Amino acid sequence: MLFIKALILIALFAIFLQDIRDREVYWILFPFVALLAGTIFFYNTTFDHFLISITLNLLLITSILCVIFLYIKLKMRTSIDQSLGLGDVLSLYALCFTFSTVSFIIIFVIGLFLSLLMHLILQKSSKYETVPLAGNLSLIFGLSYLAYFANLTPYNFSI
């Protein structure tokens, strides 16, 4: 299990570095992260809790993406690929396999907020206008995993 924990931290950090540096991420990292995260989650919870949490997380992300797609099409009147990258979508679905639903929502919202904050602070020094959402969320989820693995989280923070 230690090997799997190390691999997921490395994969999340690789996504972060690639997205920050080039705004491109190797697509194979997303199913790899989903598989590793699902494995860790599966071994730390009951089968029923695993299935319910994954299903709710997937429904939540799908609902959010549907609203985003509708907003982009109807309000912004631009194409989806100009506003939201495929890597961002793949990362959101990969991260659905990380934590139970309540923990996932908390980390996801904090990750979105910190991603916006980092973008606003670093936007003048960046050569890109886009937000590296996949990379920023990978960093936040990686730090959450690191805190969980090191037993630095409160008891109500469950995987």
PDB file of C-alpha atoms in Angstrom:
ATOM      1  CA  MET A   1       0.000   0.000   0.000  1.00  0.00           C
ATOM      2  CA  LEU A   2       2.923   2.337   0.648  1.00  0.00           C
ATOM      3  CA  PHE A   3       3.965   1.920  -2.993  1.00  0.00           C
ATOM      4  CA  ILE A   4       0.478   2.898  -4.206  1.00  0.00           C
ATOM      5  CA  LYS A   5       0.457   5.934  -1.904  1.00  0.00           C
ATOM      6  CA  ALA A   6       3.828   7.057  -3.254  1.00  0.00           C
ATOM      7  CA  LEU A   7       2.676   6.517  -6.851  1.00  0.00           C
ATOM      8  CA  ILE A   8      -0.452   8.628  -6.454  1.00  0.00           C
ATOM      9  CA  LEU A   9       1.513  11.484  -4.891  1.00  0.00           C
ATOM     10  CA  ILE A  10       4.037  11.330  -7.750  1.00  0.00           C
ATOM     11  CA  ALA A  11       1.269  11.215 -10.387  1.00  0.00           C
ATOM     12  CA  LEU A  12      -0.607  14.163  -8.859  1.00  0.00           C
ATOM     13  CA  PHE A  13       2.613  16.165  -8.641  1.00  0.00           C
ATOM     14  CA  ALA A  14       3.405  15.302 -12.288  1.00  0.00           C
ATOM     15  CA  ILE A  15      -0.017  16.610 -13.342  1.00  0.00           C
ATOM     16  CA  PHE A  16       0.620  19.786 -11.364  1.00  0.00           C
ATOM     17  CA  LEU A  17       4.045  20.374 -12.938  1.00  0.00           C
ATOM     18  CA  GLN A  18       2.929  19.648 -16.500  1.00  0.00           C
ATOM     19  CA  ASP A  19      -0.163  21.831 -16.257  1.00  0.00           C
ATOM     20  CA  ILE A  20       1.683  24.752 -14.661  1.00  0.00           C
ATOM     21  CA  ARG A  21       4.583  24.583 -17.100  1.00  0.00           C
ATOM     22  CA  ASP A  22       2.920  23.788 -20.434  1.00  0.00           C
ATOM     23  CA  ARG A  23      -0.865  23.790 -19.864  1.00  0.00           C
ATOM     24  CA  GLU A  24      -0.721  20.251 -21.262  1.00  0.00           C
ATOM     25  CA  VAL A  25      -0.875  17.002 -19.320  1.00  0.00           C
ATOM     26  CA  TYR A  26      -0.301  13.449 -20.513  1.00  0.00           C
ATOM     27  CA  TRP A  27      -3.796  11.971 -20.651  1.00  0.00           C
ATOM     28  CA  ILE A  28      -2.662   8.597 -19.288  1.00  0.00           C
ATOM     29  CA  LEU A  29      -2.031  10.200 -15.883  1.00  0.00           C
ATOM     30  CA  PHE A  30      -5.760  10.769 -15.297  1.00  0.00           C
ATOM     31  CA  PRO A  31      -6.925   7.128 -15.476  1.00  0.00           C
ATOM     32  CA  PHE A  32      -3.764   6.191 -13.556  1.00  0.00           C
ATOM     33  CA  VAL A  33      -4.713   8.603 -10.744  1.00  0.00           C
ATOM     34  CA  ALA A  34      -8.323   7.340 -10.795  1.00  0.00           C
ATOM     35  CA  LEU A  35      -7.134   3.727 -10.510  1.00  0.00           C
ATOM     36  CA  LEU A  36      -4.685   4.461  -7.691  1.00  0.00           C
ATOM     37  CA  ALA A  37      -7.150   6.672  -5.806  1.00  0.00           C
ATOM     38  CA  GLY A  38      -9.914   4.114  -6.216  1.00  0.00           C
ATOM     39  CA  THR A  39      -7.614   1.390  -4.900  1.00  0.00           C
ATOM     40  CA  ILE A  40      -6.669   3.412  -1.818  1.00  0.00           C
ATOM     41  CA  PHE A  41     -10.283   4.403  -1.186  1.00  0.00           C
ATOM     42  CA  PHE A  42     -11.533   0.825  -1.693  1.00  0.00           C
ATOM     43  CA  TYR A  43      -9.090  -0.615   0.853  1.00  0.00           C
ATOM     44  CA  ASN A  44      -9.955   2.035   3.459  1.00  0.00           C
ATOM     45  CA  THR A  45     -13.745   1.756   3.428  1.00  0.00           C
ATOM     46  CA  THR A  46     -16.598  -0.684   3.016  1.00  0.00           C
ATOM     47  CA  PHE A  47     -17.742  -1.783  -0.423  1.00  0.00           C
ATOM     48  CA  ASP A  48     -21.155  -0.095  -0.041  1.00  0.00           C
ATOM     49  CA  HIS A  49     -19.626   3.190   1.105  1.00  0.00           C
ATOM     50  CA  PHE A  50     -17.142   3.025  -1.773  1.00  0.00           C
ATOM     51  CA  LEU A  51     -19.862   2.567  -4.404  1.00  0.00           C
ATOM     52  CA  ILE A  52     -22.171   5.208  -2.945  1.00  0.00           C
ATOM     53  CA  SER A  53     -19.385   7.780  -2.586  1.00  0.00           C
ATOM     54  CA  ILE A  54     -17.989   7.230  -6.080  1.00  0.00           C
ATOM     55  CA  THR A  55     -21.479   7.396  -7.597  1.00  0.00           C
ATOM     56  CA  LEU A  56     -22.354  10.608  -5.753  1.00  0.00           C
ATOM     57  CA  ASN A  57     -18.996  12.186  -6.629  1.00  0.00           C
ATOM     58  CA  LEU A  58     -19.455  11.307 -10.309  1.00  0.00           C
ATOM     59  CA  LEU A  59     -23.022  12.672 -10.294  1.00  0.00           C
ATOM     60  CA  LEU A  60     -21.856  15.876  -8.629  1.00  0.00           C
ATOM     61  CA  ILE A  61     -19.048  16.489 -11.135  1.00  0.00           C
ATOM     62  CA  THR A  62     -21.294  15.592 -14.085  1.00  0.00           C
ATOM     63  CA  SER A  63     -23.944  18.041 -12.833  1.00  0.00           C
ATOM     64  CA  ILE A  64     -21.372  20.799 -12.375  1.00  0.00           C
ATOM     65  CA  LEU A  65     -19.934  20.192 -15.850  1.00  0.00           C
ATOM     66  CA  CYS A  66     -23.414  20.255 -17.422  1.00  0.00           C
ATOM     67  CA  VAL A  67     -24.090  23.641 -15.833  1.00  0.00           C
ATOM     68  CA  ILE A  68     -20.677  24.902 -16.987  1.00  0.00           C
ATOM     69  CA  PHE A  69     -21.267  23.664 -20.548  1.00  0.00           C
ATOM     70  CA  LEU A  70     -24.693  25.315 -20.660  1.00  0.00           C
ATOM     71  CA  TYR A  71     -23.271  28.564 -19.286  1.00  0.00           C
ATOM     72  CA  ILE A  72     -20.452  28.557 -21.855  1.00  0.00           C
ATOM     73  CA  LYS A  73     -22.812  27.855 -24.751  1.00  0.00           C
ATOM     74  CA  LEU A  74     -25.721  30.093 -23.780  1.00  0.00           C
ATOM     75  CA  LYS A  75     -24.183  32.988 -21.874  1.00  0.00           C
ATOM     76  CA  MET A  76     -20.596  33.249 -23.095  1.00  0.00           C
ATOM     77  CA  ARG A  77     -21.461  32.097 -26.628  1.00  0.00           C
ATOM     78  CA  THR A  78     -18.039  30.563 -27.174  1.00  0.00           C
ATOM     79  CA  SER A  79     -16.903  27.049 -27.868  1.00  0.00           C
ATOM     80  CA  ILE A  80     -16.307  24.783 -24.917  1.00  0.00           C
ATOM     81  CA  ASP A  81     -12.707  24.015 -25.877  1.00  0.00           C
ATOM     82  CA  GLN A  82     -11.812  27.711 -25.572  1.00  0.00           C
ATOM     83  CA  SER A  83     -13.141  27.918 -22.022  1.00  0.00           C
ATOM     84  CA  LEU A  84     -12.478  24.520 -20.465  1.00  0.00           C
ATOM     85  CA  GLY A  85      -9.686  22.132 -21.330  1.00  0.00           C
ATOM     86  CA  LEU A  86     -10.065  18.397 -21.760  1.00  0.00           C
ATOM     87  CA  GLY A  87      -7.415  17.891 -19.080  1.00  0.00           C
ATOM     88  CA  ASP A  88      -9.545  19.841 -16.617  1.00  0.00           C
ATOM     89  CA  VAL A  89     -12.556  17.629 -17.322  1.00  0.00           C
ATOM     90  CA  LEU A  90     -10.501  14.431 -17.110  1.00  0.00           C
ATOM     91  CA  SER A  91      -8.927  15.553 -13.848  1.00  0.00           C
ATOM     92  CA  LEU A  92     -12.325  16.265 -12.300  1.00  0.00           C
ATOM     93  CA  TYR A  93     -13.513  12.768 -13.158  1.00  0.00           C
ATOM     94  CA  ALA A  94     -10.261  11.185 -11.968  1.00  0.00           C
ATOM     95  CA  LEU A  95     -10.493  13.002  -8.638  1.00  0.00           C
ATOM     96  CA  CYS A  96     -13.995  11.562  -8.074  1.00  0.00           C
ATOM     97  CA  PHE A  97     -12.304   8.359  -6.897  1.00  0.00           C
ATOM     98  CA  THR A  98     -10.275  10.014  -4.137  1.00  0.00           C
ATOM     99  CA  PHE A  99     -12.404  10.586  -1.036  1.00  0.00           C
ATOM    100  CA  SER A 100     -15.855  10.027   0.440  1.00  0.00           C
ATOM    101  CA  THR A 101     -18.446  12.511  -0.775  1.00  0.00           C
ATOM    102  CA  VAL A 102     -18.351  15.016   2.091  1.00  0.00           C
ATOM    103  CA  SER A 103     -14.545  15.086   2.154  1.00  0.00           C
ATOM    104  CA  PHE A 104     -14.475  15.288  -1.645  1.00  0.00           C
ATOM    105  CA  ILE A 105     -16.816  18.291  -1.695  1.00  0.00           C
ATOM    106  CA  ILE A 106     -14.833  20.115   0.992  1.00  0.00           C
ATOM    107  CA  ILE A 107     -11.475  19.518  -0.712  1.00  0.00           C
ATOM    108  CA  PHE A 108     -12.963  20.291  -4.143  1.00  0.00           C
ATOM    109  CA  VAL A 109     -14.419  23.646  -3.041  1.00  0.00           C
ATOM    110  CA  ILE A 110     -11.227  24.605  -1.200  1.00  0.00           C
ATOM    111  CA  GLY A 111      -9.259  23.561  -4.297  1.00  0.00           C
ATOM    112  CA  LEU A 112     -11.384  25.729  -6.592  1.00  0.00           C
ATOM    113  CA  PHE A 113     -11.052  28.703  -4.260  1.00  0.00           C
ATOM    114  CA  LEU A 114      -7.275  28.299  -3.916  1.00  0.00           C
ATOM    115  CA  SER A 115      -6.958  27.789  -7.672  1.00  0.00           C
ATOM    116  CA  LEU A 116      -8.715  31.094  -8.298  1.00  0.00           C
ATOM    117  CA  LEU A 117      -6.598  32.791  -5.648  1.00  0.00           C
ATOM    118  CA  MET A 118      -3.340  31.412  -7.093  1.00  0.00           C
ATOM    119  CA  HIS A 119      -4.376  32.483 -10.587  1.00  0.00           C
ATOM    120  CA  LEU A 120      -5.172  36.029  -9.468  1.00  0.00           C
ATOM    121  CA  ILE A 121      -1.868  36.329  -7.601  1.00  0.00           C
ATOM    122  CA  LEU A 122       0.302  34.779 -10.327  1.00  0.00           C
ATOM    123  CA  GLN A 123      -1.541  36.035 -13.406  1.00  0.00           C
ATOM    124  CA  LYS A 124       0.815  38.967 -14.080  1.00  0.00           C
ATOM    125  CA  SER A 125       3.927  36.791 -13.988  1.00  0.00           C
ATOM    126  CA  SER A 126       2.423  33.983 -16.087  1.00  0.00           C
ATOM    127  CA  LYS A 127       2.774  33.776 -19.849  1.00  0.00           C
ATOM    128  CA  TYR A 128      -0.657  32.083 -20.028  1.00  0.00           C
ATOM    129  CA  GLU A 129      -4.077  33.635 -19.557  1.00  0.00           C
ATOM    130  CA  THR A 130      -5.736  30.334 -18.690  1.00  0.00           C
ATOM    131  CA  VAL A 131      -6.138  28.798 -15.249  1.00  0.00           C
ATOM    132  CA  PRO A 132      -4.246  25.511 -14.749  1.00  0.00           C
ATOM    133  CA  LEU A 133      -7.232  23.949 -12.987  1.00  0.00           C
ATOM    134  CA  ALA A 134      -6.129  20.326 -13.368  1.00  0.00           C
ATOM    135  CA  GLY A 135      -2.716  21.141 -11.963  1.00  0.00           C
ATOM    136  CA  ASN A 136      -3.970  23.267  -9.096  1.00  0.00           C
ATOM    137  CA  LEU A 137      -6.578  20.708  -8.047  1.00  0.00           C
ATOM    138  CA  SER A 138      -3.978  17.947  -8.293  1.00  0.00           C
ATOM    139  CA  LEU A 139      -1.728  19.909  -5.961  1.00  0.00           C
ATOM    140  CA  ILE A 140      -4.539  20.456  -3.432  1.00  0.00           C
ATOM    141  CA  PHE A 141      -5.687  16.824  -3.549  1.00  0.00           C
ATOM    142  CA  GLY A 142      -2.059  15.677  -3.325  1.00  0.00           C
ATOM    143  CA  LEU A 143      -1.524  17.803  -0.226  1.00  0.00           C
ATOM    144  CA  SER A 144      -4.765  16.409   1.222  1.00  0.00           C
ATOM    145  CA  TYR A 145      -3.525  12.875   0.600  1.00  0.00           C
ATOM    146  CA  LEU A 146      -0.178  13.736   2.160  1.00  0.00           C
ATOM    147  CA  ALA A 147      -1.907  15.074   5.279  1.00  0.00           C
ATOM    148  CA  TYR A 148      -4.120  11.982   5.418  1.00  0.00           C
ATOM    149  CA  PHE A 149      -1.204   9.571   4.971  1.00  0.00           C
ATOM    150  CA  ALA A 150       0.768  11.361   7.708  1.00  0.00           C
ATOM    151  CA  ASN A 151      -2.245  11.248  10.095  1.00  0.00           C
ATOM    152  CA  LEU A 152      -2.408  15.041  10.253  1.00  0.00           C
ATOM    153  CA  THR A 153      -6.139  15.198   9.583  1.00  0.00           C
ATOM    154  CA  PRO A 154      -9.001  15.242  12.083  1.00  0.00           C
ATOM    155  CA  TYR A 155     -11.046  12.082  12.575  1.00  0.00           C
ATOM    156  CA  ASN A 156     -14.051  13.360  10.643  1.00  0.00           C
ATOM    157  CA  PHE A 157     -11.906  13.664   7.512  1.00  0.00           C
ATOM    158  CA  SER A 158     -12.406  10.268   5.948  1.00  0.00           C
ATOM    159  CA  ILE A 159     -11.012   8.763   2.840  1.00  0.00           C
TER     160      ILE A 159
END
